[in-house]
mmCIF file of C-alpha atoms in Angstrom:
data_model
loop_
_atom_site.group_PDB
_atom_site.id
_atom_site.type_symbol
_atom_site.label_atom_id
_atom_site.label_comp_id
_atom_site.label_asym_id
_atom_site.label_seq_id
_atom_site.Cartn_x
_atom_site.Cartn_y
_atom_site.Cartn_z
ATOM 1 C CA MET A 1 -25.995 11.763 -19.588
ATOM 2 C CA SER A 2 -26.240 10.487 -16.097
ATOM 3 C CA ASN A 3 -24.157 11.950 -12.955
ATOM 4 C CA ILE A 4 -22.559 10.070 -9.971
ATOM 5 C CA LYS A 5 -25.694 11.345 -7.619
ATOM 6 C CA GLU A 6 -27.979 9.178 -9.802
ATOM 7 C CA VAL A 7 -26.204 5.968 -9.705
ATOM 8 C CA ALA A 8 -25.691 6.637 -6.309
ATOM 9 C CA LYS A 9 -29.289 6.460 -5.308
ATOM 10 C CA LEU A 10 -30.173 3.725 -7.522
ATOM 11 C CA ALA A 11 -27.683 1.532 -6.194
ATOM 12 C CA GLY A 12 -28.684 2.701 -3.046
ATOM 13 C CA VAL A 13 -24.798 3.853 -1.546
ATOM 14 C CA SER A 14 -23.107 7.008 -1.121
ATOM 15 C CA ILE A 15 -21.742 9.470 -3.906
ATOM 16 C CA SER A 16 -18.100 8.539 -2.036
ATOM 17 C CA THR A 17 -19.024 4.705 -2.555
ATOM 18 C CA VAL A 18 -19.542 5.254 -6.874
ATOM 19 C CA SER A 19 -16.614 7.251 -6.540
ATOM 20 C CA ARG A 20 -13.958 4.442 -5.075
ATOM 21 C CA VAL A 21 -15.607 1.880 -7.024
ATOM 22 C CA MET A 22 -14.996 3.993 -10.303
ATOM 23 C CA ASN A 23 -11.983 4.889 -9.797
ATOM 24 C CA GLY A 24 -10.818 1.339 -9.124
ATOM 25 C CA SER A 25 -10.461 1.387 -5.000
ATOM 26 C CA LYS A 26 -9.419 -1.880 -3.225
ATOM 27 C CA ASN A 27 -11.601 -0.429 -0.260
ATOM 28 C CA VAL A 28 -15.188 -1.441 -1.634
ATOM 29 C CA SER A 29 -16.379 -5.273 -1.295
ATOM 30 C CA PRO A 30 -16.495 -7.085 -4.717
ATOM 31 C CA GLU A 31 -20.226 -7.397 -3.903
ATOM 32 C CA LEU A 32 -21.372 -3.551 -3.678
ATOM 33 C CA GLU A 33 -18.890 -3.215 -6.901
ATOM 34 C CA GLU A 34 -20.781 -5.456 -8.946
ATOM 35 C CA ARG A 35 -23.956 -3.907 -7.994
ATOM 36 C CA VAL A 36 -22.277 0.004 -8.430
ATOM 37 C CA ARG A 37 -20.649 -0.914 -11.909
ATOM 38 C CA THR A 38 -23.665 -2.497 -12.749
ATOM 39 C CA VAL A 39 -26.349 0.157 -12.082
ATOM 40 C CA ALA A 40 -23.480 2.392 -13.586
ATOM 41 C CA ALA A 41 -23.782 0.296 -17.064
ATOM 42 C CA GLU A 42 -27.612 0.119 -17.059
ATOM 43 C CA VAL A 43 -27.738 4.357 -17.013
ATOM 44 C CA GLY A 44 -25.092 5.042 -19.501
ATOM 45 C CA TYR A 45 -22.666 6.537 -16.519
ATOM 46 C CA ASN A 46 -19.506 7.305 -17.584
ATOM 47 C CA ALA A 47 -16.425 7.123 -15.479
ATOM 48 C CA ASN A 48 -14.062 8.386 -17.695
ATOM 49 C CA ARG A 49 -11.777 10.704 -14.708
ATOM 50 C CA ALA A 50 -10.545 12.993 -17.415
ATOM 51 C CA ALA A 51 -13.904 13.474 -18.862
ATOM 52 C CA GLN A 52 -15.586 14.462 -15.890
ATOM 53 C CA SER A 53 -13.437 16.788 -14.768
ATOM 54 C CA LEU A 54 -13.647 18.698 -17.737
ATOM 55 C CA ARG A 55 -17.103 18.966 -17.307
ATOM 56 C CA ARG A 56 -17.086 19.410 -13.802
ATOM 57 C CA GLY A 57 -14.301 22.161 -14.168
ATOM 58 C CA GLN A 58 -11.945 20.109 -11.569
ATOM 59 C CA SER A 59 -8.003 19.919 -11.542
ATOM 60 C CA ARG A 60 -7.808 16.572 -9.375
ATOM 61 C CA ARG A 61 -5.428 18.596 -7.210
ATOM 62 C CA VAL A 62 -5.600 18.830 -3.580
ATOM 63 C CA GLY A 63 -3.595 21.682 -1.519
ATOM 64 C CA VAL A 64 -2.337 20.118 1.777
ATOM 65 C CA ILE A 65 -0.939 23.365 3.895
ATOM 66 C CA LEU A 66 0.993 22.158 6.898
ATOM 67 C CA THR A 67 3.460 24.418 9.528
ATOM 68 C CA SER A 68 6.668 22.427 8.990
ATOM 69 C CA ILE A 69 7.195 19.356 6.838
ATOM 70 C CA SER A 70 9.957 19.020 9.373
ATOM 71 C CA ARG A 71 7.711 17.719 12.401
ATOM 72 C CA THR A 72 7.733 14.088 12.821
ATOM 73 C CA PHE A 73 3.469 14.358 14.061
ATOM 74 C CA PHE A 74 2.987 15.216 10.192
ATOM 75 C CA THR A 75 4.710 11.567 8.740
ATOM 76 C CA ALA A 76 1.577 9.319 9.126
ATOM 77 C CA VAL A 77 -0.680 12.443 8.885
ATOM 78 C CA LEU A 78 0.466 12.746 5.031
ATOM 79 C CA GLU A 79 0.414 8.926 4.868
ATOM 80 C CA GLY A 80 -3.618 9.237 5.666
ATOM 81 C CA ILE A 81 -3.877 12.146 2.986
ATOM 82 C CA ASN A 82 -2.145 10.035 0.320
ATOM 83 C CA LYS A 83 -4.241 6.572 1.121
ATOM 84 C CA ILE A 84 -7.540 8.529 0.365
ATOM 85 C CA ALA A 85 -6.032 10.998 -2.381
ATOM 86 C CA ASP A 86 -4.441 7.946 -4.417
ATOM 87 C CA ASP A 87 -8.023 6.418 -3.948
ATOM 88 C CA TYR A 88 -9.875 8.873 -5.608
ATOM 89 C CA GLY A 89 -7.364 9.921 -8.119
ATOM 90 C CA TYR A 90 -5.968 13.294 -6.796
ATOM 91 C CA THR A 91 -2.523 14.832 -7.015
ATOM 92 C CA ILE A 92 -1.553 16.181 -3.253
ATOM 93 C CA ILE A 93 0.590 19.602 -3.879
ATOM 94 C CA LEU A 94 2.578 20.003 0.013
ATOM 95 C CA MET A 95 3.340 23.169 0.974
ATOM 96 C CA GLU A 96 4.571 24.677 4.391
ATOM 97 C CA THR A 97 4.386 27.904 6.060
ATOM 98 C CA HIS A 98 7.015 27.568 8.714
ATOM 99 C CA ASP A 99 3.959 29.203 11.232
ATOM 100 C CA SER A 100 3.779 32.122 9.025
ATOM 101 C CA LEU A 101 0.386 33.639 8.928
ATOM 102 C CA THR A 102 1.673 35.871 6.334
ATOM 103 C CA LYS A 103 3.104 33.066 4.379
ATOM 104 C CA GLU A 104 0.040 30.859 4.878
ATOM 105 C CA ILE A 105 -2.244 33.645 3.261
ATOM 106 C CA GLU A 106 0.274 33.463 0.394
ATOM 107 C CA LEU A 107 -0.031 29.434 -0.254
ATOM 108 C CA VAL A 108 -4.293 29.636 -0.008
ATOM 109 C CA LYS A 109 -3.903 32.037 -2.767
ATOM 110 C CA ASN A 110 -1.425 29.948 -4.747
ATOM 111 C CA CYS A 111 -3.733 27.326 -4.008
ATOM 112 C CA VAL A 112 -6.744 29.279 -5.526
ATOM 113 C CA ASP A 113 -4.455 30.514 -8.650
ATOM 114 C CA GLN A 114 -3.013 27.001 -9.598
ATOM 115 C CA TRP A 115 -7.226 25.854 -9.009
ATOM 116 C CA VAL A 116 -6.968 22.707 -6.853
ATOM 117 C CA ASP A 117 -10.140 21.316 -5.887
ATOM 118 C CA GLY A 118 -9.813 21.642 -2.161
ATOM 119 C CA ILE A 119 -7.691 22.373 0.750
ATOM 120 C CA ILE A 120 -7.038 20.528 3.802
ATOM 121 C CA LEU A 121 -5.044 23.147 6.062
ATOM 122 C CA CYS A 122 -3.023 23.471 9.594
ATOM 123 C CA SER A 123 -3.179 26.829 10.077
ATOM 124 C CA SER A 124 -1.343 29.526 11.806
ATOM 125 C CA ALA A 125 -4.595 32.251 12.032
ATOM 126 C CA TYR A 126 -4.284 32.397 15.977
ATOM 127 C CA GLY A 127 -4.801 35.645 16.335
ATOM 128 C CA LYS A 128 -7.895 37.748 17.329
ATOM 129 C CA ASP A 129 -7.296 40.983 15.043
ATOM 130 C CA GLN A 130 -9.519 41.819 12.426
ATOM 131 C CA TYR A 131 -7.267 41.321 9.910
ATOM 132 C CA THR A 132 -6.677 37.396 10.929
ATOM 133 C CA LYS A 133 -10.522 37.634 11.113
ATOM 134 C CA ASN A 134 -11.007 38.788 7.889
ATOM 135 C CA TYR A 135 -8.981 35.944 6.489
ATOM 136 C CA ILE A 136 -10.174 33.144 8.093
ATOM 137 C CA ALA A 137 -13.825 34.456 6.763
ATOM 138 C CA SER A 138 -12.448 34.177 3.606
ATOM 139 C CA LEU A 139 -11.578 30.860 3.843
ATOM 140 C CA CYS A 140 -15.057 29.626 3.344
ATOM 141 C CA ASN A 141 -16.064 31.024 -0.151
ATOM 142 C CA LEU A 142 -12.973 30.277 -1.837
ATOM 143 C CA GLN A 143 -13.338 30.233 -6.414
ATOM 144 C CA LYS A 144 -12.148 29.954 -9.152
ATOM 145 C CA ARG A 145 -14.005 30.530 -11.977
ATOM 146 C CA GLY A 146 -17.296 30.425 -10.275
ATOM 147 C CA HIS A 147 -15.833 26.689 -9.012
ATOM 148 C CA TRP A 148 -15.792 26.419 -4.926
ATOM 149 C CA ILE A 149 -12.989 25.332 -3.521
ATOM 150 C CA PRO A 150 -13.677 23.618 0.051
ATOM 151 C CA VAL A 151 -11.380 23.771 2.829
ATOM 152 C CA ILE A 152 -11.135 21.627 6.224
ATOM 153 C CA THR A 153 -9.093 22.304 8.685
ATOM 154 C CA LEU A 154 -6.745 20.043 11.158
ATOM 155 C CA GLU A 155 -6.325 19.810 14.966
ATOM 156 C CA TYR A 156 -8.132 22.292 15.886
ATOM 157 C CA GLN A 157 -11.601 24.290 14.696
ATOM 158 C CA PHE A 158 -12.011 28.027 13.695
ATOM 159 C CA ASP A 159 -14.780 30.168 15.538
ATOM 160 C CA ASP A 160 -17.988 31.180 14.096
ATOM 161 C CA VAL A 161 -16.851 30.303 10.745
ATOM 162 C CA ASN A 162 -18.406 27.513 8.490
ATOM 163 C CA LEU A 163 -15.268 25.040 8.100
ATOM 164 C CA ASP A 164 -15.224 21.621 8.529
ATOM 165 C CA ALA A 165 -12.930 20.772 10.735
ATOM 166 C CA ILE A 166 -10.885 17.007 11.830
ATOM 167 C CA VAL A 167 -9.474 17.709 15.607
ATOM 168 C CA ILE A 168 -8.813 16.241 18.643
ATOM 169 C CA ASP A 169 -9.059 17.389 22.492
ATOM 170 C CA SER A 170 -5.565 18.820 23.427
ATOM 171 C CA GLU A 171 -7.065 19.848 26.537
ATOM 172 C CA LYS A 172 -8.622 17.055 27.676
ATOM 173 C CA ALA A 173 -5.756 14.601 26.132
ATOM 174 C CA ALA A 174 -3.302 16.989 28.728
ATOM 175 C CA TYR A 175 -5.532 16.583 31.308
ATOM 176 C CA GLN A 176 -5.518 13.141 31.584
ATOM 177 C CA ALA A 177 -1.612 12.794 31.265
ATOM 178 C CA VAL A 178 -0.977 15.449 34.091
ATOM 179 C CA SER A 179 -3.710 14.015 36.271
ATOM 180 C CA TYR A 180 -2.341 10.117 35.585
ATOM 181 C CA MET A 181 0.973 11.684 36.541
ATOM 182 C CA ILE A 182 -0.161 13.006 39.831
ATOM 183 C CA HIS A 183 -2.607 10.263 40.605
ATOM 184 C CA THR A 184 -1.290 7.066 39.753
ATOM 185 C CA VAL A 185 2.832 7.393 39.236
ATOM 186 C CA GLY A 186 2.507 10.015 42.586
ATOM 187 C CA LYS A 187 4.527 13.211 41.561
ATOM 188 C CA ARG A 188 3.677 16.432 42.446
ATOM 189 C CA GLU A 189 6.099 18.841 41.490
ATOM 190 C CA ILE A 190 5.755 18.398 37.538
ATOM 191 C CA ILE A 191 7.684 20.706 35.038
ATOM 192 C CA HIS A 192 5.589 21.853 31.454
ATOM 193 C CA ILE A 193 7.550 22.437 28.790
ATOM 194 C CA SER A 194 4.878 23.893 26.023
ATOM 195 C CA LEU A 195 4.449 24.691 22.619
ATOM 196 C CA PRO A 196 4.829 28.691 21.762
ATOM 197 C CA SER A 197 2.379 30.884 23.881
ATOM 198 C CA ASP A 198 0.609 31.706 20.546
ATOM 199 C CA HIS A 199 -0.144 28.234 19.388
ATOM 200 C CA ILE A 200 -3.963 27.116 19.749
ATOM 201 C CA LEU A 201 -2.933 23.661 20.587
ATOM 202 C CA GLY A 202 0.262 24.809 23.276
ATOM 203 C CA GLN A 203 -3.021 26.627 24.946
ATOM 204 C CA LYS A 204 -4.748 24.095 25.467
ATOM 205 C CA ARG A 205 -2.635 21.994 26.669
ATOM 206 C CA LEU A 206 -1.337 24.137 28.948
ATOM 207 C CA ALA A 207 -5.089 24.695 30.269
ATOM 208 C CA GLY A 208 -4.949 20.796 30.420
ATOM 209 C CA TYR A 209 -1.913 21.123 32.617
ATOM 210 C CA ARG A 210 -2.961 23.751 35.013
ATOM 211 C CA ARG A 211 -6.442 22.039 35.327
ATOM 212 C CA ALA A 212 -4.634 18.506 36.526
ATOM 213 C CA LEU A 213 -2.990 20.286 39.085
ATOM 214 C CA THR A 214 -5.423 22.799 40.293
ATOM 215 C CA GLU A 215 -8.186 20.052 40.858
ATOM 216 C CA ALA A 216 -5.280 18.306 42.800
ATOM 217 C CA GLY A 217 -5.108 21.181 44.955
ATOM 218 C CA LEU A 218 -1.565 21.405 43.896
ATOM 219 C CA PRO A 219 0.026 24.936 43.301
ATOM 220 C CA VAL A 220 0.334 26.047 39.480
ATOM 221 C CA ARG A 221 3.759 27.849 39.375
ATOM 222 C CA LYS A 222 5.251 29.706 36.819
ATOM 223 C CA ARG A 223 8.950 28.836 37.114
ATOM 224 C CA ASN A 224 7.202 25.323 36.442
ATOM 225 C CA ILE A 225 5.892 26.571 32.998
ATOM 226 C CA ILE A 226 8.406 26.637 29.911
ATOM 227 C CA GLN A 227 7.933 27.106 26.433
ATOM 228 C CA GLY A 228 9.030 25.240 24.122
ATOM 229 C CA ASP A 229 9.849 25.037 20.516
ATOM 230 C CA TYR A 230 9.287 21.284 19.336
ATOM 231 C CA THR A 231 12.692 20.529 19.138
ATOM 232 C CA THR A 232 14.197 17.374 20.583
ATOM 233 C CA PHE A 233 17.453 20.118 21.530
ATOM 234 C CA CYS A 234 14.713 22.328 23.407
ATOM 235 C CA GLY A 235 13.541 19.688 25.264
ATOM 236 C CA TYR A 236 17.039 18.747 26.229
ATOM 237 C CA THR A 237 18.656 22.238 27.040
ATOM 238 C CA ASN A 238 16.010 23.281 29.428
ATOM 239 C CA VAL A 239 15.785 20.365 31.517
ATOM 240 C CA LYS A 240 19.930 20.243 31.563
ATOM 241 C CA LEU A 241 19.893 23.894 32.541
ATOM 242 C CA LEU A 242 17.104 22.935 35.445
ATOM 243 C CA LEU A 243 18.721 19.737 36.852
ATOM 244 C CA GLN A 244 22.393 21.791 36.627
ATOM 245 C CA THR A 245 20.983 24.912 38.671
ATOM 246 C CA GLY A 246 19.431 22.373 41.483
ATOM 247 C CA ARG A 247 15.596 23.124 40.630
ATOM 248 C CA LYS A 248 14.070 20.152 42.432
ATOM 249 C CA PHE A 249 10.771 18.524 40.399
ATOM 250 C CA ASP A 250 9.779 15.046 40.067
ATOM 251 C CA GLY A 251 7.751 15.252 36.727
ATOM 252 C CA ILE A 252 7.974 16.583 33.330
ATOM 253 C CA PHE A 253 5.094 16.907 30.917
ATOM 254 C CA CYS A 254 5.872 18.177 27.087
ATOM 255 C CA ALA A 255 3.919 19.109 24.673
ATOM 256 C CA ASN A 256 5.327 17.353 22.143
ATOM 257 C CA ASP A 257 7.171 13.957 22.111
ATOM 258 C CA GLN A 258 10.180 15.310 20.296
ATOM 259 C CA MET A 259 11.035 18.078 23.084
ATOM 260 C CA ALA A 260 10.000 14.880 25.588
ATOM 261 C CA VAL A 261 12.678 13.015 24.036
ATOM 262 C CA GLY A 262 15.192 15.323 24.768
ATOM 263 C CA ALA A 263 13.923 15.626 28.204
ATOM 264 C CA ILE A 264 14.536 12.042 28.931
ATOM 265 C CA LEU A 265 18.233 12.525 27.161
ATOM 266 C CA ALA A 266 19.251 15.258 30.016
ATOM 267 C CA CYS A 267 18.165 12.872 32.504
ATOM 268 C CA ASN A 268 19.961 10.091 31.212
ATOM 269 C CA GLU A 269 22.927 12.541 30.805
ATOM 270 C CA CYS A 270 22.992 13.907 34.665
ATOM 271 C CA GLY A 271 21.978 10.542 36.117
ATOM 272 C CA VAL A 272 18.795 10.964 37.159
ATOM 273 C CA SER A 273 16.626 7.893 37.364
ATOM 274 C CA ILE A 274 13.805 7.573 35.018
ATOM 275 C CA PRO A 275 10.884 7.142 36.385
ATOM 276 C CA GLU A 276 12.056 6.410 39.921
ATOM 277 C CA ASP A 277 13.106 10.476 40.526
ATOM 278 C CA VAL A 278 11.734 12.102 37.480
ATOM 279 C CA ALA A 279 8.764 11.171 35.528
ATOM 280 C CA VAL A 280 8.538 11.883 31.617
ATOM 281 C CA VAL A 281 5.368 12.167 29.637
ATOM 282 C CA GLY A 282 5.026 13.428 26.081
ATOM 283 C CA ASN A 283 2.188 14.051 23.513
ATOM 284 C CA ASP A 284 1.566 12.944 20.154
ATOM 285 C CA ASP A 285 3.135 9.101 20.644
ATOM 286 C CA ILE A 286 5.737 9.549 17.501
ATOM 287 C CA PHE A 287 8.019 6.618 16.435
ATOM 288 C CA ALA A 288 11.259 7.848 18.399
ATOM 289 C CA ALA A 289 8.929 7.196 21.980
ATOM 290 C CA SER A 290 9.188 3.430 21.846
ATOM 291 C CA LEU A 291 13.072 3.657 21.006
ATOM 292 C CA VAL A 292 14.473 5.960 23.412
ATOM 293 C CA ARG A 293 15.650 4.767 26.726
ATOM 294 C CA PRO A 294 13.475 4.549 29.002
ATOM 295 C CA SER A 295 10.471 4.263 26.601
ATOM 296 C CA LEU A 296 8.503 7.476 26.437
ATOM 297 C CA SER A 297 4.806 7.387 28.327
ATOM 298 C CA SER A 298 2.641 9.489 25.294
ATOM 299 C CA ILE A 299 -0.709 10.672 24.603
ATOM 300 C CA LYS A 300 -1.344 8.472 21.331
ATOM 301 C CA VAL A 301 -3.061 10.987 18.872
ATOM 302 C CA PRO A 302 -4.365 9.243 15.900
ATOM 303 C CA ARG A 303 -2.582 11.074 13.402
ATOM 304 C CA TYR A 304 -2.681 8.304 10.374
ATOM 305 C CA GLU A 305 -6.837 8.655 11.081
ATOM 306 C CA LEU A 306 -6.508 12.424 10.920
ATOM 307 C CA GLY A 307 -5.574 12.424 7.665
ATOM 308 C CA LEU A 308 -7.563 10.011 6.646
ATOM 309 C CA THR A 309 -10.634 11.092 7.946
ATOM 310 C CA ALA A 310 -9.674 14.649 6.340
ATOM 311 C CA MET A 311 -9.246 13.785 3.220
ATOM 312 C CA MET A 312 -12.268 11.659 3.103
ATOM 313 C CA ARG A 313 -14.444 14.699 4.330
ATOM 314 C CA LEU A 314 -12.512 16.648 1.844
ATOM 315 C CA ASN A 315 -13.640 14.423 -1.051
ATOM 316 C CA GLU A 316 -17.586 14.185 0.229
ATOM 317 C CA MET A 317 -17.619 17.834 -0.393
ATOM 318 C CA MET A 318 -15.490 18.008 -3.472
ATOM 319 C CA GLU A 319 -17.944 15.732 -4.743
ATOM 320 C CA GLU A 320 -21.103 16.552 -3.651
ATOM 321 C CA GLY A 321 -20.505 20.394 -3.151
ATOM 322 C CA ARG A 322 -21.102 23.035 0.093
ATOM 323 C CA PRO A 323 -22.666 21.642 2.815
ATOM 324 C CA ASN A 324 -25.690 22.887 4.402
ATOM 325 C CA GLN A 325 -23.574 23.139 7.941
ATOM 326 C CA ARG A 326 -20.248 22.401 9.441
ATOM 327 C CA ARG A 327 -19.017 18.992 10.917
ATOM 328 C CA ILE A 328 -16.397 18.955 13.248
ATOM 329 C CA ILE A 329 -14.920 15.355 13.598
ATOM 330 C CA THR A 330 -13.606 14.943 16.958
ATOM 331 C CA LEU A 331 -11.136 11.731 17.341
ATOM 332 C CA GLU A 332 -10.415 9.804 20.446
ATOM 333 C CA THR A 333 -6.639 9.834 21.718
ATOM 334 C CA GLU A 334 -5.122 7.329 24.353
ATOM 335 C CA PHE A 335 -2.645 7.368 26.976
ATOM 336 C CA VAL A 336 0.090 5.162 26.474
ATOM 337 C CA GLU A 337 2.559 3.814 29.513
ATOM 338 C CA ARG A 338 5.769 3.501 28.820
ATOM 339 C CA GLY A 339 9.305 2.957 30.714
ATOM 340 C CA SER A 340 9.499 7.106 31.427
ATOM 341 C CA THR A 341 6.586 6.374 33.922
ATOM 342 C CA VAL A 342 5.999 2.608 35.083
ATOM 343 C CA ARG A 343 8.941 0.954 37.192
ATOM 344 C CA GLY A 344 10.036 -2.248 36.055
ATOM 345 C CA TYR A 345 8.279 -1.497 32.431
ATOM 346 C CA GLN A 346 9.145 -4.854 30.741
ATOM 347 C CA GLU A 347 9.916 -3.937 26.795
ATOM 348 C CA ASP A 348 9.161 -6.559 24.228
ATOM 349 C CA LEU A 349 11.483 -5.991 21.858
ATOM 350 C CA LYS A 350 10.063 -8.333 19.058
ATOM 351 C CA ASN A 351 7.276 -5.948 19.005
ATOM 352 C CA LEU A 352 9.156 -2.446 17.341
ATOM 353 C CA VAL A 353 9.516 -2.215 13.858
ATOM 354 C CA TRP A 354 13.135 -1.982 12.447
#
């Protein structure tokens, strides 16, 4: 019986392309589909998905473990994951850890026990202790009945382990955003509302904020760094307290958009003009960024592509087996100017999707 690797070789395409064709994906040109199906028929390749899964010991299930499903950031990420999962005939099992490493370890074990074919993981394993290191190392060798279960991480990469990752450069993005506030908008006293201090992405965004200030010859004031918790309420309450106590500042950089939306609401409520008195910048460019008034300037993270790329890469590993070396795929971010930093910014309401 011929296999998928033989069909791919004879057709001159990748294994992933053969899989897309045989699973009925629409993301293949008619010419390519005809070539693959012709070769498959000539060599007698059986594309019955259930039969293939049984022979390979596959479940056609993928575990997706996120920190919190309620965070708006993950909506587009899941859309990207589901798009490719549908193309390849996988069922997604969605789980959340609530930022608990203990819960994460439990869910990974559950994935193995339920025999998933692969795992996409947004991890909370930030610690440097031996327990955490041992857990991270174990992710490289998950298996069920002798079948390897690949793991791919989202947003940041683990050090010194052979795990693939789809990432963004959070430090660089934060640096560019704060530098823009300093050099383009002319702000000098910039508040940073960060992610929780133990979160690696929060540490990277804080590092970008610090670097931008330092390179501009501005002081990094400890009092200007406020630890947040991702929520709109956090951004609102912290900024309102700053304004009520008479703190002087002319810019706010929030480590995510939800907190930045809260910051804008507090400024509006207190009669602070944006961006004339205070400029506000967020991170992620979620849908709410274009709806709040004034609309929010933000770092656009390619969230859909993050999920899409992760699922595509995971499918390659599930189809082709353990790679010889890890792959780290870095997606580019983009700074989006809107009314919270640009004076006289005119909004085109026709471009909003209601």
